[in-house]
Amino acid sequence: MAAVSTGPTVSLEPPQTRADGPSPALLALGVFAVLRGAGVLVIAAGAWWAGRDPVRVLGGSWDSVWYLGIAAHGYGRTQMWANGSVQSDYAFFPLYPLLVRLAGGTALAALAVAWAAAAAGALGVHRVGERLLGARGGVLLVALWAALPHSVVLSAGYTEALLAALAAWALYALLRERWLWAAALAVLAGLTRPTGIAVAAAVSLTALHALAIRGPRAPEVWAAALLAPAGWAAYVLAVGARTGHPVGGYFTVQRRWGSRFDFGVGTLRDAEKVLTGSPVPLATTVTVAVLVVAALLAVPLVLDRAPLALLAYTGVLMLITYGGSGFFESKPRFLLPAFPLLLAPAAVMARARPRTAVVVTAVLAGLSYGYGVYLLLVARVPL
């Protein structure tokens, strides 16, 4: 059976012949380890200077506390606030705390899981970038991803690194038409965090596109299209069953946290505070800048006719992020797994002189380290 494209393809730079030396994948992993390792050292130094435990700062801040609680005691914790807010741990998907529990259930175990996932994610991001941009472009895509303003989250006890790893390898599987692998990874992504539905959407839409071309006699493609949302749907329905509202129970939990989909009204309201000069924390200003830049980076992704899988994944992830209200300063964190947005900058850097690429990466990394210290040690807004 002839291979069928999974959507329009993009090659911003022709494939490159591999020279003698370390493989591009190993080089990408090394670049990622150096960039994020240096970031961890900066956070550790800042924590020690502030008299705080670096492990607790990275592995036990904000949402990490909830993940550790689930890993240690399972689900069932509810926290009520004087303003009437009711926060339940059912808002958090189960895969990451399960892995933390298996690794020992401590803050150090949470970091070990997150760092392993980040490394796997870097390799997956590289594979996608290498396929679309060539060997050098793939390495630079990883470097840019590791140097984003909020990339400190990739080194913390959060789920973004795990989602990015599952998403990157699922997208790579789709680009190679490994349908069942892509579906299995989408199921796991759907058990990782709410935005894991973006991976399922990419798999299902790409599979349906292939079926429209290939015809109905492709059982593995049908299986991928139908199975991809199973993990996300299973958890949402399970929370609904536990709360007594089978369909809407999970979304009620999210609304009580202050999170709901309002088609971007809340996002625009928060952004207006920055644009009108109202006094806001630095994190709020940076959030607006990140959202604007991300929207601009989506334009070349569409104009360059990126593969359907990448467009669907990134589009759904951005739709959820921009369209949801609540926790405005967390939106750049939600966009961390949206690495396809960096394809165009990586392609430009791949054409530049190596020295230019190194300088740009170093400057971005330095800014990222400083902002990471601010987020974890100074800012009083949720990460």
Short mmCIF file of C-alpha atoms in Angstrom, two decimals, residues 2-383:
data_model
loop_
_atom_site.label_atom_id
_atom_site.label_comp_id
_atom_site.label_asym_id
_atom_site.label_seq_id
_atom_site.Cartn_x
_atom_site.Cartn_y
_atom_site.Cartn_z
CA ALA A 2 1.45 3.34 -1.01
CA ALA A 3 2.23 5.83 1.72
CA VAL A 4 -0.15 8.75 2.03
CA SER A 5 0.89 12.13 3.36
CA THR A 6 -0.53 13.09 6.74
CA GLY A 7 -0.95 16.67 5.58
CA PRO A 8 1.04 19.41 3.86
CA THR A 9 4.71 19.12 4.64
CA VAL A 10 7.22 21.84 5.30
CA SER A 11 10.96 21.80 4.78
CA LEU A 12 12.37 25.19 5.59
CA GLU A 13 15.86 23.85 5.14
CA PRO A 14 16.96 20.86 3.03
CA PRO A 15 18.09 17.77 4.93
CA GLN A 16 21.75 17.94 5.80
CA THR A 17 24.37 15.27 5.48
CA ARG A 18 25.58 14.18 8.87
CA ALA A 19 29.24 14.87 9.46
CA ASP A 20 31.56 12.80 11.61
CA GLY A 21 31.11 13.43 15.32
CA PRO A 22 28.28 13.07 17.79
CA SER A 23 24.88 12.29 16.32
CA PRO A 24 22.50 15.25 16.02
CA ALA A 25 20.17 13.64 18.58
CA LEU A 26 22.99 13.30 21.10
CA LEU A 27 24.08 16.87 20.38
CA ALA A 28 20.53 18.14 20.88
CA LEU A 29 20.25 16.30 24.18
CA GLY A 30 23.61 17.71 25.27
CA VAL A 31 22.58 21.26 24.38
CA PHE A 32 19.34 20.83 26.29
CA ALA A 33 21.14 19.36 29.32
CA VAL A 34 23.63 22.25 29.40
CA LEU A 35 20.99 24.96 29.04
CA ARG A 36 18.57 23.53 31.57
CA GLY A 37 21.32 22.29 33.90
CA ALA A 38 22.71 25.80 34.12
CA GLY A 39 19.21 27.06 34.84
CA VAL A 40 18.87 24.60 37.72
CA LEU A 41 22.19 25.78 39.16
CA VAL A 42 21.03 29.39 38.99
CA ILE A 43 17.80 28.52 40.80
CA ALA A 44 19.73 26.50 43.39
CA ALA A 45 22.12 29.40 44.05
CA GLY A 46 19.20 31.82 44.38
CA ALA A 47 17.37 29.47 46.74
CA TRP A 48 20.42 28.99 48.96
CA TRP A 49 20.98 32.75 49.04
CA ALA A 50 17.35 33.19 50.14
CA GLY A 51 17.72 30.49 52.78
CA ARG A 52 15.40 28.04 51.01
CA ASP A 53 15.77 24.41 50.00
CA PRO A 54 16.32 24.21 46.18
CA VAL A 55 14.60 20.81 45.99
CA ARG A 56 11.49 22.20 47.66
CA VAL A 57 11.58 25.31 45.47
CA LEU A 58 11.72 23.27 42.25
CA GLY A 59 9.76 20.23 43.36
CA GLY A 60 7.28 21.60 45.87
CA SER A 61 5.96 24.95 44.65
CA TRP A 62 2.35 25.81 43.76
CA ASP A 63 0.78 22.93 41.77
CA SER A 64 3.67 20.64 42.68
CA VAL A 65 2.27 20.50 46.22
CA TRP A 66 -0.97 19.07 44.89
CA TYR A 67 0.88 16.48 42.77
CA LEU A 68 2.90 15.39 45.78
CA GLY A 69 -0.27 15.10 47.82
CA ILE A 70 -1.91 12.88 45.20
CA ALA A 71 1.24 10.77 44.92
CA ALA A 72 1.32 10.25 48.69
CA HIS A 73 -2.36 9.91 49.58
CA GLY A 74 -4.35 9.52 46.39
CA TYR A 75 -7.27 11.71 45.41
CA GLY A 76 -9.81 13.24 47.78
CA ARG A 77 -8.26 16.47 49.08
CA THR A 78 -10.40 19.61 48.97
CA GLN A 79 -9.30 23.06 50.11
CA MET A 80 -11.84 25.74 50.93
CA TRP A 81 -11.00 29.45 51.03
CA ALA A 82 -12.66 32.36 52.79
CA ASN A 83 -13.72 33.90 49.46
CA GLY A 84 -15.84 30.83 48.72
CA SER A 85 -13.39 29.16 46.35
CA VAL A 86 -13.31 25.36 46.62
CA GLN A 87 -10.23 23.67 45.19
CA SER A 88 -10.27 19.91 44.66
CA ASP A 89 -7.34 17.74 43.61
CA TYR A 90 -9.60 16.16 40.98
CA ALA A 91 -8.52 19.09 38.79
CA PHE A 92 -5.16 17.35 38.34
CA PHE A 93 -4.77 14.45 35.91
CA PRO A 94 -3.26 11.21 37.25
CA LEU A 95 -0.27 10.13 35.13
CA TYR A 96 2.41 12.42 36.57
CA PRO A 97 1.53 11.85 40.27
CA LEU A 98 1.38 8.11 39.57
CA LEU A 99 4.90 8.20 38.14
CA VAL A 100 6.05 10.29 41.11
CA ARG A 101 4.54 7.74 43.48
CA LEU A 102 6.34 4.90 41.69
CA ALA A 103 9.59 6.88 41.91
CA GLY A 104 9.29 7.33 45.69
CA GLY A 105 6.68 10.05 46.21
CA THR A 106 9.10 12.76 47.38
CA ALA A 107 9.90 16.17 45.94
CA LEU A 108 13.18 14.73 44.67
CA ALA A 109 11.24 11.93 42.96
CA ALA A 110 8.97 14.53 41.36
CA LEU A 111 12.02 16.30 39.96
CA ALA A 112 13.53 13.04 38.71
CA VAL A 113 10.34 12.23 36.79
CA ALA A 114 10.10 15.76 35.39
CA TRP A 115 13.76 15.84 34.32
CA ALA A 116 13.54 12.43 32.67
CA ALA A 117 10.42 13.57 30.82
CA ALA A 118 12.16 16.81 29.78
CA ALA A 119 15.07 14.83 28.33
CA ALA A 120 12.68 12.57 26.44
CA GLY A 121 10.85 15.68 25.29
CA ALA A 122 14.06 17.26 24.00
CA LEU A 123 14.78 14.14 21.93
CA GLY A 124 11.24 14.14 20.56
CA VAL A 125 11.36 17.85 19.73
CA HIS A 126 14.66 17.23 17.96
CA ARG A 127 13.22 14.37 15.92
CA VAL A 128 10.35 16.52 14.70
CA GLY A 129 12.66 19.46 14.00
CA GLU A 130 15.22 17.30 12.21
CA ARG A 131 12.55 15.82 9.96
CA LEU A 132 11.24 19.26 8.97
CA LEU A 133 14.31 21.51 9.17
CA GLY A 134 17.34 19.24 8.86
CA ALA A 135 19.89 18.21 11.47
CA ARG A 136 21.06 21.71 12.46
CA GLY A 137 17.52 23.06 12.58
CA GLY A 138 16.48 20.24 14.89
CA VAL A 139 19.24 21.05 17.37
CA LEU A 140 18.41 24.75 17.30
CA LEU A 141 14.73 24.01 17.82
CA VAL A 142 15.66 22.20 21.04
CA ALA A 143 17.93 25.07 22.09
CA LEU A 144 15.16 27.64 21.62
CA TRP A 145 12.71 25.47 23.52
CA ALA A 146 15.16 25.15 26.43
CA ALA A 147 15.69 28.93 26.53
CA LEU A 148 12.08 30.13 26.59
CA PRO A 149 11.18 32.62 29.35
CA HIS A 150 9.19 29.99 31.27
CA SER A 151 11.47 27.03 30.52
CA VAL A 152 12.28 26.83 34.25
CA VAL A 153 9.03 24.82 34.40
CA LEU A 154 10.79 22.07 32.42
CA SER A 155 13.09 21.69 35.44
CA ALA A 156 10.33 21.86 38.07
CA GLY A 157 7.79 19.40 39.46
CA TYR A 158 5.13 20.17 36.85
CA THR A 159 3.44 18.21 34.05
CA GLU A 160 4.47 20.35 31.07
CA ALA A 161 7.67 18.39 30.43
CA LEU A 162 5.78 15.10 30.44
CA LEU A 163 3.10 16.43 28.10
CA ALA A 164 5.72 17.88 25.77
CA ALA A 165 7.53 14.54 25.61
CA LEU A 166 4.38 12.58 24.82
CA ALA A 167 3.23 15.21 22.32
CA ALA A 168 6.56 15.43 20.50
CA TRP A 169 6.87 11.68 20.06
CA ALA A 170 3.20 11.38 19.08
CA LEU A 171 3.69 14.05 16.40
CA TYR A 172 6.85 12.31 15.20
CA ALA A 173 4.90 9.04 15.00
CA LEU A 174 2.24 10.79 12.92
CA LEU A 175 4.84 12.22 10.56
CA ARG A 176 6.05 8.64 10.02
CA GLU A 177 2.49 7.24 9.88
CA ARG A 178 2.97 5.06 12.96
CA TRP A 179 -0.70 5.27 13.80
CA LEU A 180 -0.99 2.98 16.81
CA TRP A 181 2.12 4.44 18.46
CA ALA A 182 0.68 7.91 17.99
CA ALA A 183 -2.66 6.83 19.47
CA ALA A 184 -1.03 5.17 22.49
CA LEU A 185 1.01 8.30 23.21
CA ALA A 186 -2.12 10.43 22.82
CA VAL A 187 -3.91 8.28 25.40
CA LEU A 188 -1.06 8.87 27.86
CA ALA A 189 -1.02 12.60 27.05
CA GLY A 190 -4.74 12.70 27.80
CA LEU A 191 -3.99 11.31 31.27
CA THR A 192 -1.30 13.94 31.91
CA ARG A 193 -3.09 17.28 31.97
CA PRO A 194 -6.24 18.93 30.51
CA THR A 195 -4.39 20.26 27.45
CA GLY A 196 -3.47 16.69 26.58
CA ILE A 197 -6.63 16.73 24.48
CA ALA A 198 -4.57 18.70 21.94
CA VAL A 199 -2.48 15.59 21.25
CA ALA A 200 -5.62 13.50 20.81
CA ALA A 201 -7.02 16.12 18.43
CA ALA A 202 -3.85 16.01 16.34
CA VAL A 203 -3.97 12.22 16.09
CA SER A 204 -7.69 11.98 15.36
CA LEU A 205 -7.77 14.80 12.80
CA THR A 206 -4.67 13.53 11.01
CA ALA A 207 -6.09 10.01 10.95
CA LEU A 208 -9.42 11.24 9.57
CA HIS A 209 -7.57 13.23 6.93
CA ALA A 210 -5.66 10.11 5.92
CA LEU A 211 -8.89 8.09 5.80
CA ALA A 212 -10.46 10.66 3.51
CA ILE A 213 -7.60 10.03 1.09
CA ARG A 214 -6.96 6.36 1.71
CA GLY A 215 -10.53 5.14 2.03
CA PRO A 216 -12.21 3.14 4.80
CA ARG A 217 -10.03 0.03 4.56
CA ALA A 218 -7.36 1.11 6.99
CA PRO A 219 -8.13 -0.44 10.40
CA GLU A 220 -5.03 0.91 12.14
CA VAL A 221 -5.93 4.44 11.07
CA TRP A 222 -9.50 4.01 12.29
CA ALA A 223 -8.17 2.65 15.58
CA ALA A 224 -5.91 5.68 16.02
CA ALA A 225 -8.73 8.12 15.27
CA LEU A 226 -11.06 6.48 17.80
CA LEU A 227 -8.61 5.60 20.57
CA ALA A 228 -6.62 8.85 20.77
CA PRO A 229 -9.09 10.74 23.04
CA ALA A 230 -9.63 7.71 25.33
CA GLY A 231 -7.24 8.75 28.12
CA TRP A 232 -8.59 12.29 28.43
CA ALA A 233 -12.21 11.15 28.21
CA ALA A 234 -11.68 8.36 30.74
CA TYR A 235 -10.37 10.72 33.41
CA VAL A 236 -13.04 13.37 32.79
CA LEU A 237 -15.77 10.73 33.04
CA ALA A 238 -14.17 9.18 36.13
CA VAL A 239 -14.19 12.54 37.92
CA GLY A 240 -17.78 13.00 36.84
CA ALA A 241 -18.70 9.64 38.33
CA ARG A 242 -16.94 10.46 41.61
CA THR A 243 -18.65 13.84 41.91
CA GLY A 244 -22.10 12.57 40.95
CA HIS A 245 -22.23 14.49 37.66
CA PRO A 246 -21.04 12.02 34.99
CA VAL A 247 -20.66 14.50 32.12
CA GLY A 248 -20.03 17.88 33.72
CA GLY A 249 -18.43 16.95 37.03
CA TYR A 250 -14.85 17.62 35.96
CA PHE A 251 -15.75 21.00 34.47
CA THR A 252 -17.52 21.94 37.70
CA VAL A 253 -14.30 21.16 39.56
CA GLN A 254 -12.41 23.46 37.19
CA ARG A 255 -14.95 26.27 37.55
CA ARG A 256 -14.57 26.14 41.32
CA TRP A 257 -10.86 26.69 40.77
CA GLY A 258 -11.77 29.75 38.72
CA SER A 259 -10.98 28.11 35.37
CA ARG A 260 -13.51 27.99 32.59
CA PHE A 261 -13.64 28.49 28.84
CA ASP A 262 -15.01 31.95 28.06
CA PHE A 263 -13.73 32.35 24.48
CA GLY A 264 -10.91 34.68 25.54
CA VAL A 265 -12.92 37.31 27.41
CA GLY A 266 -10.93 36.86 30.60
CA THR A 267 -7.63 36.83 28.71
CA LEU A 268 -8.46 40.11 26.99
CA ARG A 269 -9.58 41.65 30.27
CA ASP A 270 -6.28 40.78 31.95
CA ALA A 271 -4.26 41.90 28.94
CA GLU A 272 -6.10 45.24 28.94
CA LYS A 273 -4.63 46.03 32.36
CA VAL A 274 -1.14 45.93 30.89
CA LEU A 275 -2.03 47.76 27.69
CA THR A 276 -3.72 50.60 29.59
CA GLY A 277 -0.79 51.08 31.95
CA SER A 278 -2.44 49.73 35.10
CA PRO A 279 0.02 48.69 37.84
CA VAL A 280 0.53 44.94 37.45
CA PRO A 281 3.25 42.45 38.43
CA LEU A 282 6.11 41.83 36.03
CA ALA A 283 4.75 38.32 35.45
CA THR A 284 1.54 39.79 34.05
CA THR A 285 3.42 42.02 31.61
CA VAL A 286 5.61 39.15 30.47
CA THR A 287 2.53 36.98 30.02
CA VAL A 288 0.99 39.50 27.64
CA ALA A 289 4.26 39.70 25.69
CA VAL A 290 4.48 35.90 25.45
CA LEU A 291 0.89 35.60 24.25
CA VAL A 292 1.45 38.25 21.57
CA VAL A 293 4.69 36.68 20.35
CA ALA A 294 3.14 33.20 20.32
CA ALA A 295 0.26 34.47 18.19
CA LEU A 296 2.72 36.05 15.76
CA LEU A 297 4.76 32.84 15.55
CA ALA A 298 1.61 30.93 14.62
CA VAL A 299 1.38 32.90 11.37
CA PRO A 300 4.46 31.43 9.65
CA LEU A 301 3.48 27.98 10.94
CA VAL A 302 0.29 28.29 8.90
CA LEU A 303 1.76 30.13 5.91
CA ASP A 304 4.61 27.61 5.57
CA ARG A 305 1.97 24.86 5.41
CA ALA A 306 3.24 22.84 8.32
CA PRO A 307 1.95 19.26 8.53
CA LEU A 308 -1.66 18.91 9.63
CA ALA A 309 -0.64 17.11 12.82
CA LEU A 310 1.43 20.07 14.01
CA LEU A 311 -1.22 22.60 13.03
CA ALA A 312 -3.97 20.71 14.83
CA TYR A 313 -1.91 20.15 17.97
CA THR A 314 -0.68 23.73 18.23
CA GLY A 315 -4.03 25.21 17.28
CA VAL A 316 -5.99 23.31 19.94
CA LEU A 317 -3.34 24.04 22.58
CA MET A 318 -3.50 27.76 21.77
CA LEU A 319 -7.30 27.74 21.66
CA ILE A 320 -7.47 26.28 25.18
CA THR A 321 -4.82 28.66 26.49
CA TYR A 322 -6.17 31.86 24.98
CA GLY A 323 -9.84 30.93 25.39
CA GLY A 324 -9.66 29.92 29.05
CA SER A 325 -10.05 32.30 31.97
CA GLY A 326 -8.33 32.20 35.34
CA PHE A 327 -4.66 31.95 36.31
CA PHE A 328 -3.60 34.44 33.65
CA GLU A 329 0.10 34.38 34.59
CA SER A 330 0.15 30.60 34.07
CA LYS A 331 -0.71 30.84 30.37
CA PRO A 332 2.93 30.93 29.16
CA ARG A 333 3.46 27.70 31.11
CA PHE A 334 0.49 26.16 29.33
CA LEU A 335 2.12 27.09 26.00
CA LEU A 336 5.49 25.50 26.81
CA PRO A 337 4.57 22.23 25.03
CA ALA A 338 3.67 24.22 21.89
CA PHE A 339 7.18 23.80 20.48
CA PRO A 340 6.03 23.84 16.79
CA LEU A 341 5.68 27.61 17.18
CA LEU A 342 9.48 27.76 17.29
CA LEU A 343 9.97 26.10 13.89
CA ALA A 344 10.20 29.39 11.98
CA PRO A 345 12.77 31.00 14.35
CA ALA A 346 14.79 27.78 14.35
CA ALA A 347 14.80 27.77 10.56
CA VAL A 348 16.06 31.35 10.49
CA MET A 349 18.79 30.57 13.02
CA ALA A 350 19.79 27.48 11.04
CA ARG A 351 20.60 29.72 8.07
CA ALA A 352 22.58 32.17 10.18
CA ARG A 353 26.24 31.89 11.09
CA PRO A 354 26.94 29.42 13.91
CA ARG A 355 28.32 32.25 16.05
CA THR A 356 25.08 34.19 15.65
CA ALA A 357 23.01 31.18 16.69
CA VAL A 358 25.20 30.67 19.76
CA VAL A 359 24.98 34.32 20.81
CA VAL A 360 21.20 34.45 20.35
CA THR A 361 20.74 31.23 22.34
CA ALA A 362 23.06 32.45 25.12
CA VAL A 363 21.22 35.77 25.44
CA LEU A 364 17.83 34.08 25.52
CA ALA A 365 19.08 31.56 28.09
CA GLY A 366 20.44 34.32 30.33
CA LEU A 367 17.12 36.14 30.26
CA SER A 368 15.33 32.86 30.95
CA TYR A 369 17.51 32.15 34.00
CA GLY A 370 16.84 35.55 35.49
CA TYR A 371 13.13 35.28 34.88
CA GLY A 372 13.08 31.76 36.33
CA VAL A 373 14.56 33.08 39.57
CA TYR A 374 11.91 35.79 39.62
CA LEU A 375 9.06 33.31 39.06
CA LEU A 376 10.12 30.81 41.72
CA LEU A 377 11.69 33.04 44.35
CA VAL A 378 10.28 36.55 43.98
CA ALA A 379 6.90 36.64 42.23
CA ARG A 380 3.79 36.22 44.33
CA VAL A 381 1.63 34.94 41.50
CA PRO A 382 0.91 31.28 40.68
CA LEU A 383 3.47 29.78 38.34
#
